[in-house]
Coordinates of C-alpha atoms in Angstrom, one line a residue:
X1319 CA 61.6 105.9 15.8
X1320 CA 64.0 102.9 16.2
X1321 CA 67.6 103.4 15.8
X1322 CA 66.8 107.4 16.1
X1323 CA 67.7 107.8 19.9
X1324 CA 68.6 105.5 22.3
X1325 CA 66.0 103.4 24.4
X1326 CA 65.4 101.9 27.6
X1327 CA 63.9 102.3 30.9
X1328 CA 65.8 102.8 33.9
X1329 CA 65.1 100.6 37.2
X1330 CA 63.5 102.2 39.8
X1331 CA 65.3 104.1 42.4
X1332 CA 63.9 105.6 45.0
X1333 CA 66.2 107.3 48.1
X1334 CA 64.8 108.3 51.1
X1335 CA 65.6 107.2 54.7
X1336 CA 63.4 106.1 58.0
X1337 CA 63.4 107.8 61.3
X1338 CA 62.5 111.4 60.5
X1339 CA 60.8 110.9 57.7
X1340 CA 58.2 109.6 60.0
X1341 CA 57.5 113.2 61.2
X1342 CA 56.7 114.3 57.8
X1343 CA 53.3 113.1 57.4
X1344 CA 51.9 114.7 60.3
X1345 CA 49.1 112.9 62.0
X1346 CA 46.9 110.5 59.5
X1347 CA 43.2 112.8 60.5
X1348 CA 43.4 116.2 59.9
X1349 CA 40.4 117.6 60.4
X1350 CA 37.7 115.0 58.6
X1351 CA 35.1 116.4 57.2
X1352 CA 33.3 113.9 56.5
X1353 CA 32.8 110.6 58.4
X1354 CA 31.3 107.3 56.9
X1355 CA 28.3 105.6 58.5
X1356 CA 30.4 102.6 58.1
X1357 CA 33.6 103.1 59.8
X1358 CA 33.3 104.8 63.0
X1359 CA 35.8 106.8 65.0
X1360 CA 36.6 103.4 67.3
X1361 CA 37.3 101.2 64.0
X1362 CA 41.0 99.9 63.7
X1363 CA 41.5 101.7 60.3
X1364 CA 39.4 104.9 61.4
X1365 CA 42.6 107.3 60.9
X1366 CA 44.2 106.0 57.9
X1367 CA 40.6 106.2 55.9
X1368 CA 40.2 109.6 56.9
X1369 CA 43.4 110.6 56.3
X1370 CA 42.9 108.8 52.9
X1371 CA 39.6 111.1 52.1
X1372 CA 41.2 114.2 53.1
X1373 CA 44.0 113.7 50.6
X1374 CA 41.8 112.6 47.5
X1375 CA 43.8 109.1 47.5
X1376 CA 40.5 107.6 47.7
X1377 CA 36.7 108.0 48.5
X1378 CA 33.4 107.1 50.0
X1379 CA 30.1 105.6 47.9
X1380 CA 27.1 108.1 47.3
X1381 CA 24.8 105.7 50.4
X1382 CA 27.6 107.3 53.1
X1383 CA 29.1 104.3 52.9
X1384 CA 33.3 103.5 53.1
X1385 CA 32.9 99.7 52.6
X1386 CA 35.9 98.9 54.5
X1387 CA 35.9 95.3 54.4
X1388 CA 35.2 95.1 50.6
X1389 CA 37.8 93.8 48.4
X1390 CA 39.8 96.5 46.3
X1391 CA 40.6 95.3 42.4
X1392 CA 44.1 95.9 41.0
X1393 CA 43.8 99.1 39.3
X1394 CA 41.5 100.2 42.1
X1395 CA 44.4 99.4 44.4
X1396 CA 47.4 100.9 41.3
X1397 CA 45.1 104.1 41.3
X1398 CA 45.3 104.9 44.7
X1399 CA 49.3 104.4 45.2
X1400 CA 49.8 107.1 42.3
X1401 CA 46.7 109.3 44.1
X1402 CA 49.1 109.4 46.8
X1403 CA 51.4 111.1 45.7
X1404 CA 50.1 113.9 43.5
X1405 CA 53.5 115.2 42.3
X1406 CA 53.4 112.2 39.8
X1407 CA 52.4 113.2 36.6
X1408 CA 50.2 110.6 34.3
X1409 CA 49.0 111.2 30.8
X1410 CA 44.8 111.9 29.9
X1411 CA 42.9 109.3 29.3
X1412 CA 41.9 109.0 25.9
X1413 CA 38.3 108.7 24.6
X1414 CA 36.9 104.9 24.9
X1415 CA 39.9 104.0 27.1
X1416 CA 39.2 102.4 30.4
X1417 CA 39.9 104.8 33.2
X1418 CA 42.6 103.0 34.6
X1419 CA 44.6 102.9 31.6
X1420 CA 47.0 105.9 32.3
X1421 CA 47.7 104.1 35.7
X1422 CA 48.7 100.9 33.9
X1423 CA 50.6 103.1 31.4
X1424 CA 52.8 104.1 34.1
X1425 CA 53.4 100.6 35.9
X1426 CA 54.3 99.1 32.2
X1427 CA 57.1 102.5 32.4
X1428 CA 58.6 101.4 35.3
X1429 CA 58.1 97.5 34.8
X1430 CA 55.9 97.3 38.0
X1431 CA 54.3 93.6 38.8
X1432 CA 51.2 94.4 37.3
X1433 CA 48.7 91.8 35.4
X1434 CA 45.9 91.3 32.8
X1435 CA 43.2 91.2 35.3
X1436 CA 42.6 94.9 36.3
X1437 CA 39.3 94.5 37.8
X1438 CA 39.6 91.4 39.3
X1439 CA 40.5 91.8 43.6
X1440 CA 44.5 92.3 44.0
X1441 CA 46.0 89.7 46.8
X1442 CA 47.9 91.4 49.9
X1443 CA 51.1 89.3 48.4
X1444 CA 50.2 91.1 44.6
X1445 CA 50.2 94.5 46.8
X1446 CA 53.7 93.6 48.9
X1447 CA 55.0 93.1 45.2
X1448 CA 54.0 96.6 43.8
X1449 CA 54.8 98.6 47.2
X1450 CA 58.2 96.7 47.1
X1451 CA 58.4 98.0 43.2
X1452 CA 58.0 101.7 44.7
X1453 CA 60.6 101.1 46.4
X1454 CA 62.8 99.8 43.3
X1455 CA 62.6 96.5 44.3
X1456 CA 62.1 93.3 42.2
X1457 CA 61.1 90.8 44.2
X1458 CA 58.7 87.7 43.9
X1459 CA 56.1 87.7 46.0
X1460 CA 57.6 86.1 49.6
X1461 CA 60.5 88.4 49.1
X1462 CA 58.2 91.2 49.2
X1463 CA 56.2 90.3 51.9
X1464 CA 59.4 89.5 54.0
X1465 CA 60.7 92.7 52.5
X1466 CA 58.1 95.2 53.2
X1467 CA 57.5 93.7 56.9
X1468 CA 61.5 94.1 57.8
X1469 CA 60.9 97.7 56.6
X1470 CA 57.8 98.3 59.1
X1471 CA 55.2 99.0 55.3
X1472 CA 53.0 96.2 56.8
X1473 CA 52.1 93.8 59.7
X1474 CA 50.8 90.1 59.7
X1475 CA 47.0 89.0 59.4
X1476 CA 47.1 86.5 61.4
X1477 CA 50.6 85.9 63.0
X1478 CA 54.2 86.6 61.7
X1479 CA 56.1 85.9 58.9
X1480 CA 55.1 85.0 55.1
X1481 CA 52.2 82.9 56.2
X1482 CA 50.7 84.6 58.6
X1483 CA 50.8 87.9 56.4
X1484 CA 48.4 86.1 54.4
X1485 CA 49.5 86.7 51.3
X1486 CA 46.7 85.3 49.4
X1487 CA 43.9 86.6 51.1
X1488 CA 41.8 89.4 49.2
X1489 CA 43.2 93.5 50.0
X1490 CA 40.6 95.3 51.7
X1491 CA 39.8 98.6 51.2
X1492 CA 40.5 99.3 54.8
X1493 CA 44.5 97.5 54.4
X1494 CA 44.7 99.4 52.0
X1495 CA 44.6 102.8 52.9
X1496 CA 47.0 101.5 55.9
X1497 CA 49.0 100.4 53.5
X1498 CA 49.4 103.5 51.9
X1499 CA 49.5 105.6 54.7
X1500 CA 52.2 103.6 56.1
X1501 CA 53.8 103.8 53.0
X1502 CA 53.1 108.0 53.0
X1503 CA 55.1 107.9 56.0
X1504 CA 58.1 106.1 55.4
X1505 CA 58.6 107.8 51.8
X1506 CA 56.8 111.5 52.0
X1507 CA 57.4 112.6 48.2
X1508 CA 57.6 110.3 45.3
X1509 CA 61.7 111.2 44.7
X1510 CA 62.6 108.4 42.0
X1511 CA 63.6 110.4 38.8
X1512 CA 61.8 107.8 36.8
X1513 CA 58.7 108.7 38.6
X1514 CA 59.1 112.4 37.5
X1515 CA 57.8 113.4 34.2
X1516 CA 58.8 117.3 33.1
X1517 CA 56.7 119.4 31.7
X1518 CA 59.3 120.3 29.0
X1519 CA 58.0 123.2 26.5
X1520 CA 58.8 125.0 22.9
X1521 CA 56.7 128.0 23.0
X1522 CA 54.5 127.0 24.9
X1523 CA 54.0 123.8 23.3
X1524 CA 54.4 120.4 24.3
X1525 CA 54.2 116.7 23.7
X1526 CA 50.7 115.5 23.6
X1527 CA 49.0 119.0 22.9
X1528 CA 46.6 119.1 20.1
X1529 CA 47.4 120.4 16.6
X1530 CA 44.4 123.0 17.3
X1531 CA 46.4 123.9 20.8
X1532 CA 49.9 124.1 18.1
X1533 CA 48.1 126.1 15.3
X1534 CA 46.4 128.6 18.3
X1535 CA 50.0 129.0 19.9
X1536 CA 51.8 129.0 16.6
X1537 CA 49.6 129.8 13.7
X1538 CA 50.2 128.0 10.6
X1539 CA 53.0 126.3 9.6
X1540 CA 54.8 127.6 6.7
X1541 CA 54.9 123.7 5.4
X1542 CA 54.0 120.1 6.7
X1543 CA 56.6 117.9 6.1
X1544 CA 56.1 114.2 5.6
X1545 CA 58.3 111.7 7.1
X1546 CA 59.5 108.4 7.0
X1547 CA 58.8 108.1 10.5
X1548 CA 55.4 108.2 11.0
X1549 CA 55.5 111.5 11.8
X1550 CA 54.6 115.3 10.1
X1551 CA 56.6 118.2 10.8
X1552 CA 55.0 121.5 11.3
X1553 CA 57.8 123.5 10.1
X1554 CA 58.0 127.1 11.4
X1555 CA 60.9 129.2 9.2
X1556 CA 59.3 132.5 8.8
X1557 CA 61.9 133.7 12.0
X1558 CA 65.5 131.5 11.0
X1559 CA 66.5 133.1 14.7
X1560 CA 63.9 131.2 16.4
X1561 CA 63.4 128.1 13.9
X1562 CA 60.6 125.1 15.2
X1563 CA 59.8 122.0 14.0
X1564 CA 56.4 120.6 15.5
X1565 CA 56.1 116.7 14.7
X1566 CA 52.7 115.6 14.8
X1567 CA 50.8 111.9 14.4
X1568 CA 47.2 111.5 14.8
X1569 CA 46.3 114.9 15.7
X1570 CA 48.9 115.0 18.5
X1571 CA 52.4 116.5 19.2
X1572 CA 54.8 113.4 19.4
X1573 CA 58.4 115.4 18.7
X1574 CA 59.8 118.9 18.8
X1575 CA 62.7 120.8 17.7
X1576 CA 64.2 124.3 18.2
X1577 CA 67.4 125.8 18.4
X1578 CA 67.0 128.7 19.9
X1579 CA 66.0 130.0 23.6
X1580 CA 62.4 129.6 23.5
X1581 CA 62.8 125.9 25.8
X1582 CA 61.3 126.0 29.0
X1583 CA 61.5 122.8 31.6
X1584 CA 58.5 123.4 33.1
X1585 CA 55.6 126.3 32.3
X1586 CA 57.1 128.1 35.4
X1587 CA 60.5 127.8 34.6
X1588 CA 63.6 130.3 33.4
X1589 CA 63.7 130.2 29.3
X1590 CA 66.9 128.7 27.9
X1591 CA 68.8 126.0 26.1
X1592 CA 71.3 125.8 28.7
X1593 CA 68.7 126.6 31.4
X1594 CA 67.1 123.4 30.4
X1595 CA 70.2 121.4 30.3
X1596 CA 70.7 122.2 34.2
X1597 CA 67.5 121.3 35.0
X1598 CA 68.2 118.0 33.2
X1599 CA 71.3 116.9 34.9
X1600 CA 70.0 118.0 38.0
X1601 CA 67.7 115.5 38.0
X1602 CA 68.5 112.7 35.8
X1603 CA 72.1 111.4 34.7
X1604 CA 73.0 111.6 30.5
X1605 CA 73.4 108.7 28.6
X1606 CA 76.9 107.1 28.6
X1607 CA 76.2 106.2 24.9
X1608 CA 74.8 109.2 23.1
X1609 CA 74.1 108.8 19.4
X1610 CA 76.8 110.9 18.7
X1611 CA 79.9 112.8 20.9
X1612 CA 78.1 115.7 20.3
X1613 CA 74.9 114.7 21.5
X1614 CA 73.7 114.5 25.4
X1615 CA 71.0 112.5 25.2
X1616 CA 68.4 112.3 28.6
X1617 CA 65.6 109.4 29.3
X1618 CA 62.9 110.9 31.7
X1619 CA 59.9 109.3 32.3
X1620 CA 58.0 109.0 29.0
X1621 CA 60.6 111.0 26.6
X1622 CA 63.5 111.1 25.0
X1623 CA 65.8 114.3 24.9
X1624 CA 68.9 115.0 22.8
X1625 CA 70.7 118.0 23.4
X1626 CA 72.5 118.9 20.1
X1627 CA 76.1 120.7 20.7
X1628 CA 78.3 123.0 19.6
X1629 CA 82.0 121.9 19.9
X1630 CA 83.1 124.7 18.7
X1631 CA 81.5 126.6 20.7
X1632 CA 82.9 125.2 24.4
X1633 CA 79.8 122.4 23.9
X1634 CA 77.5 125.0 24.3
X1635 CA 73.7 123.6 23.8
X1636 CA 72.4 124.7 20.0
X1637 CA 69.3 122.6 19.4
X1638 CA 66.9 120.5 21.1
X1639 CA 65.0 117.8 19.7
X1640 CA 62.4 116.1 22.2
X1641 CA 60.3 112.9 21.1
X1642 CA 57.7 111.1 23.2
X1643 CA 58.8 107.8 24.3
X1644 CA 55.5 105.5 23.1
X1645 CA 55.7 106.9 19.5
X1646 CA 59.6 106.7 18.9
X1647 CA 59.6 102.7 20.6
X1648 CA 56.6 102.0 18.2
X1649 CA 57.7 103.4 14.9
X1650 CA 60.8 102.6 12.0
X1651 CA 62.9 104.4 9.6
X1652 CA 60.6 102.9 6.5
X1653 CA 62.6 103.4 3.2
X1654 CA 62.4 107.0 2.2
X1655 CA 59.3 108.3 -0.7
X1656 CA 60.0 110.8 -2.8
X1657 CA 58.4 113.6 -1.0
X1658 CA 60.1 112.6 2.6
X1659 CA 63.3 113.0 0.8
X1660 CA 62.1 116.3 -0.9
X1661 CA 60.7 117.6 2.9
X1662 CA 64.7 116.5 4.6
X1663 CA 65.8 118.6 1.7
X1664 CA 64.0 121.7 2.6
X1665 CA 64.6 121.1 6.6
X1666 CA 68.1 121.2 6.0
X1667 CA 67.9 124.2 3.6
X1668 CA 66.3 125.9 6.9
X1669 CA 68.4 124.2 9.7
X1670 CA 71.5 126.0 7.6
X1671 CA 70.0 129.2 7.3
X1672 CA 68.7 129.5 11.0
X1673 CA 72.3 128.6 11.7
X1674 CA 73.4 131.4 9.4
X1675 CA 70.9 133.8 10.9
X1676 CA 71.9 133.3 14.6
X1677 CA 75.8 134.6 13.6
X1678 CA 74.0 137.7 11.9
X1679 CA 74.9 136.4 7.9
X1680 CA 72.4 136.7 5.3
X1681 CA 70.1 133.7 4.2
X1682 CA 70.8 131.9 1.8
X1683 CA 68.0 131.3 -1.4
X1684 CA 67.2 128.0 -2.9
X1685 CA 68.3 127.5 -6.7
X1686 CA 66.4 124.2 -7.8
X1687 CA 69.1 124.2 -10.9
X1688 CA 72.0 123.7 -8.3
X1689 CA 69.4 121.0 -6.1
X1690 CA 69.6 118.9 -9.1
X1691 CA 73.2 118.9 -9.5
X1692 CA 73.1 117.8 -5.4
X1693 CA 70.9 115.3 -6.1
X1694 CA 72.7 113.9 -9.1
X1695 CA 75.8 113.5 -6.8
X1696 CA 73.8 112.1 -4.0
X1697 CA 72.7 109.3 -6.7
X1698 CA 76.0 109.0 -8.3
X1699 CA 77.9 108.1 -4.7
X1700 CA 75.0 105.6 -4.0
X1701 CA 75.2 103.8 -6.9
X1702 CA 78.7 103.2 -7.7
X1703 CA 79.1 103.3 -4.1
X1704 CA 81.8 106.1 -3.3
X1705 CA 81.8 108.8 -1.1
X1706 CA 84.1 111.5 -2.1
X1707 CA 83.6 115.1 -3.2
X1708 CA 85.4 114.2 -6.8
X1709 CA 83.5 111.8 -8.6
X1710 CA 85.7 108.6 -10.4
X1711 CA 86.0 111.2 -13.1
X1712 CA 87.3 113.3 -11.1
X1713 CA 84.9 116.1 -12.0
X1714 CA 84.3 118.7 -8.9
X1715 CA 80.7 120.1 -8.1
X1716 CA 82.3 123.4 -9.9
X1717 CA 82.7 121.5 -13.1
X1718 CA 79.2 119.2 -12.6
X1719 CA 77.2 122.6 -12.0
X1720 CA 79.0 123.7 -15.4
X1721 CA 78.0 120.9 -17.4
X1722 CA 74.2 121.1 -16.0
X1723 CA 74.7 124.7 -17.8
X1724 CA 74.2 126.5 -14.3
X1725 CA 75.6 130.4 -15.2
X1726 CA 79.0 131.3 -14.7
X1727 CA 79.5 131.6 -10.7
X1728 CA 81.3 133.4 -8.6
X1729 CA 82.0 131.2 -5.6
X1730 CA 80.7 127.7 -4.9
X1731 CA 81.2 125.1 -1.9
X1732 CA 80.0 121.3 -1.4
X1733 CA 79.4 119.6 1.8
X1734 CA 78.6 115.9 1.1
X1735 CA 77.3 113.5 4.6
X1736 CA 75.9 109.9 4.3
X1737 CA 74.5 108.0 7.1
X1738 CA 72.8 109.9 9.0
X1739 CA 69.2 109.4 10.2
X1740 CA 67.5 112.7 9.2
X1741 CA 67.9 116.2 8.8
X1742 CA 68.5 117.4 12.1
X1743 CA 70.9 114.7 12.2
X1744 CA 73.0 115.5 9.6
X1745 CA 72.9 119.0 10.3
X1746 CA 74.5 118.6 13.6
X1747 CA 77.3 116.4 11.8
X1748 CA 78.2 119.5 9.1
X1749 CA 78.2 122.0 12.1
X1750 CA 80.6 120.2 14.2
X1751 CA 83.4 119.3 11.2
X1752 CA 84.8 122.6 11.1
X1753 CA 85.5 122.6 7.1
X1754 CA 81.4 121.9 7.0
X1755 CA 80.8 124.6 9.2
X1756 CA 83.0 127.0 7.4
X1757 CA 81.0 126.5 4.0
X1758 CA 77.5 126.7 5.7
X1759 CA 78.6 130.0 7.7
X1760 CA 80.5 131.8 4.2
X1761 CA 79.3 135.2 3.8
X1762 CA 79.6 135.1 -0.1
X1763 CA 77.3 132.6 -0.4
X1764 CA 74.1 133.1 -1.4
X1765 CA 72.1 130.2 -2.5
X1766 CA 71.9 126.5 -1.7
X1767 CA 70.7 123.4 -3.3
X1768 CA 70.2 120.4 -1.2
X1769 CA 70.3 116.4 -2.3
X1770 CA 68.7 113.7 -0.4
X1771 CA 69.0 110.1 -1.9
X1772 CA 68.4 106.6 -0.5
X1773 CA 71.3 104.3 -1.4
X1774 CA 70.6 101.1 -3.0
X1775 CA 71.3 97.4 -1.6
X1776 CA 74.7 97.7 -2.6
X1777 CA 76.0 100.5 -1.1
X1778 CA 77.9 101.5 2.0
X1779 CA 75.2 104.0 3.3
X1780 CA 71.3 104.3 3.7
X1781 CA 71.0 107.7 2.6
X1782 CA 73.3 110.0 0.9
X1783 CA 73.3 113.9 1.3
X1784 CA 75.2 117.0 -0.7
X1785 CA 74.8 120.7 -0.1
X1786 CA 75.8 122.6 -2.9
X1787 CA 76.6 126.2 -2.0
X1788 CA 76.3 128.8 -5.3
X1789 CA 77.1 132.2 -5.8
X1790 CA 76.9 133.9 -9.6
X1791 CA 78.5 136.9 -11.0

């Protein structure tokens, strides 16, 4: 969703030091198996392939066979370097995709020198270029051949320096694995926080899970909510205490949302909204511009995070809303239907009550009669293009409920926002303006009616919102 979160990707850094890092890898055989007909235990490369089998960065051919002077093709080559290091997490390929296309998923991430021409043999200079990407360099392609021979990744063909690395001579699949295993050595684990991808759960769920895997986890949604993002929230409301929102787009999760303790940063880890903010900053720095000074908003490898907060509250963490990185970089805010303005009506009918709930206060019901009174105020601001509580009459949301003939009332309240992007957005906006706040947590309160309405070419905002709070005699 453009203009929703923030986007960018992050060079690539990646720290780790020489000298005793060396001992980390251990000697290159350990223990081969199996040995190739091809490359016996007196052949220059002879440890590095083995040590190559053993840890599934690449393989033999069904004759026995390693091949080792055969050339290696670019996403042959791309495959391997992620195969080495198996703590980097890539996405399924999807049904009719190539099988390299996760691989060159990830290099297009982390703007590695990649090209068009995956199957075609990679050059040693193409390979000094992506090894010197690892490594969060951006070099052209002498650079990197100077650059990864200074650090000891590589050694000459056929004498020192640029030329005699050879850099346009065809990879083998015997460099390669020395290569890599050099590489192995100098950099054990793959420690770049853009190379890490988190396992970040709601329930169980995450992004990319099938709406079967939601629906099993979940069960049905109490609604599906259609957007003017692309996307359809599952909307889970039975529970206010533990409120969900599942977006979904072509049968797969793309966003989530919760506001309650259910978040987990990995399958394995402690459940928590704050327990998930650690883990966060442990590993990745926030955004120095957020959306909003409320908001922390994190980048990791493939997402986007904003972690709604509670200034009120010492900043605590109340809400989480996670969106996958491919979906939210492809799609726009399109102008609003009626039923996606109906569906951010209802979401923040159940983002107030679940924030009601959580202090222990009743829910509140919706009245349709005092909806349409919100919605005529929403209108009325966006099309003489005022923002106020009082319209230029000077009538109050007490006297418009009157004159729509709503019963005599006991208590009523008006929040009015204009603006903001969404629901959740707009939400987070009432709960951190304290008079906001105070309407949407008053105990006498018992019913709500919520306006959504897209402002016209002439007016100040994109999209108008009023809350009219109700309670009769």
């Amino acid at each position: 969703m453009k203009n929703g979160m923030k986007r960018g990707i992050r060079g690539l850094v990646i720290l780790a030091g020489f000298g005793a890092a060396w001992l980390a890898a251990g000697s290159a055989v350990q223990a081969a198996a199996v040995n190739f007909k091809d490359v016996p235990a007196t052949h220059w490369a002879y440890d590095n392939v083995m040590w190559a089998k053993n840890n599934g960065v690449t393989d033999g051919y069904p004759d026995g066979t390693f091949r080792p002077a055969q050339s290696v093709t670019e996403a042959e080559f791309l495959s391997m370097l992620v195969r080495a290091y198996p703590e980097i997490k890539l996405d399924q390929v999807k049904e009719q995709e190539a099988w390299y296309t996760p691989y060159y998923n990830l290099a297009s991430e982390l703007a590695w020198p990649v090209s068009d021409k995956p199957n075609e043999p990679i050059t040693r200079g193409s390979v000094a270029r992506l090894m010197a990407a690892f490594y969060g360099q951006s070099l052209s392609e002498d650079e990197a051949v100077q650059w990864i021979l200074a650090q000891g990744l590589a050694q000459g063909k056929n004498g020192a320096g640029v030329e005699g690395f050879a850099p346009k001579d065809a990879l083998s699949r015997a460099e390669a694995q020395t290569f890599l295993y050099r590489l192995k050595l100098t950099l054990p684990k793959a420690t770049s926080p853009d190379l890490i991808k988190p396992e970040i759960q709601l329930k169980g769920v995450g992004i990319g899970d099938s709406t079967e895997r939601v629906i099993e986890l979940l069960g049905e949604p109490a609604r599906k909510d259609v957007t003017n993002y692309g996307l359809e929230w599952y909307i889970y409301n039975k529970d206010y205490k533990h409120y969900t929102q599942v977006g979904v787009a072509d049968g797969k999760v793309v966003g989530l949302f919760g506001n309650h303790d259910e978040w987990q940063f990995a399958p394995d880890a402690e459940k928590g909204l704050e327990n998930l903010r650690i883990s966060l900053a442990s590993i990745w720095k926030k955004s120095e511009r957020p959306p909003r000074e409320y908001v922390e908003t994190y980048t990791p490898r493939g997402l986007y995070i904003n972690l709604y907060l509670d200034k009120h509250e010492k900043y605590r963490v109340d809400g989480v809303l996670l969106m996958d990185q491919k979906f939210t970089e492809s799609h726009v805010y399109a102008p609003n239907t009626p039923e996606s303005l109906k569906a951010t009506e209802r979401e923040i009918f159940d983002l107030t009550n679940s924030f009601r709930a959580q202090r222990g206060l009743g829910v509140l019901s919706w009245n349709e009669s005092v909806a349409e009174v919100a919605r005529g105020h929403s209108r009325d601001m966006a099309e003489r293009n005022y923002f106020e509580h009082d319209n230029p009459e000077g009538k109050s949301a007490g006297d418009r409920m009157m004159a729509r003939g709503i019963p005599q009332f006991r208590a009523w309240g008006e929040n009015i926002a204009a603006g903001y992007l969404d629901a959740i957005d707009g939400h987070y906006g009432w709960l951190n303006s304290w008079g906001h706040r105070e309407n949407m947590l008053e105990p006498v309160f018992t019913m709500l009616g919520v306006g959504a309405v897209d402002g016209l070419s002439s007016s100040d905002y994109r999209t108008y919102y009023t809350q009219n709070f109700y309670t009769p005699l």
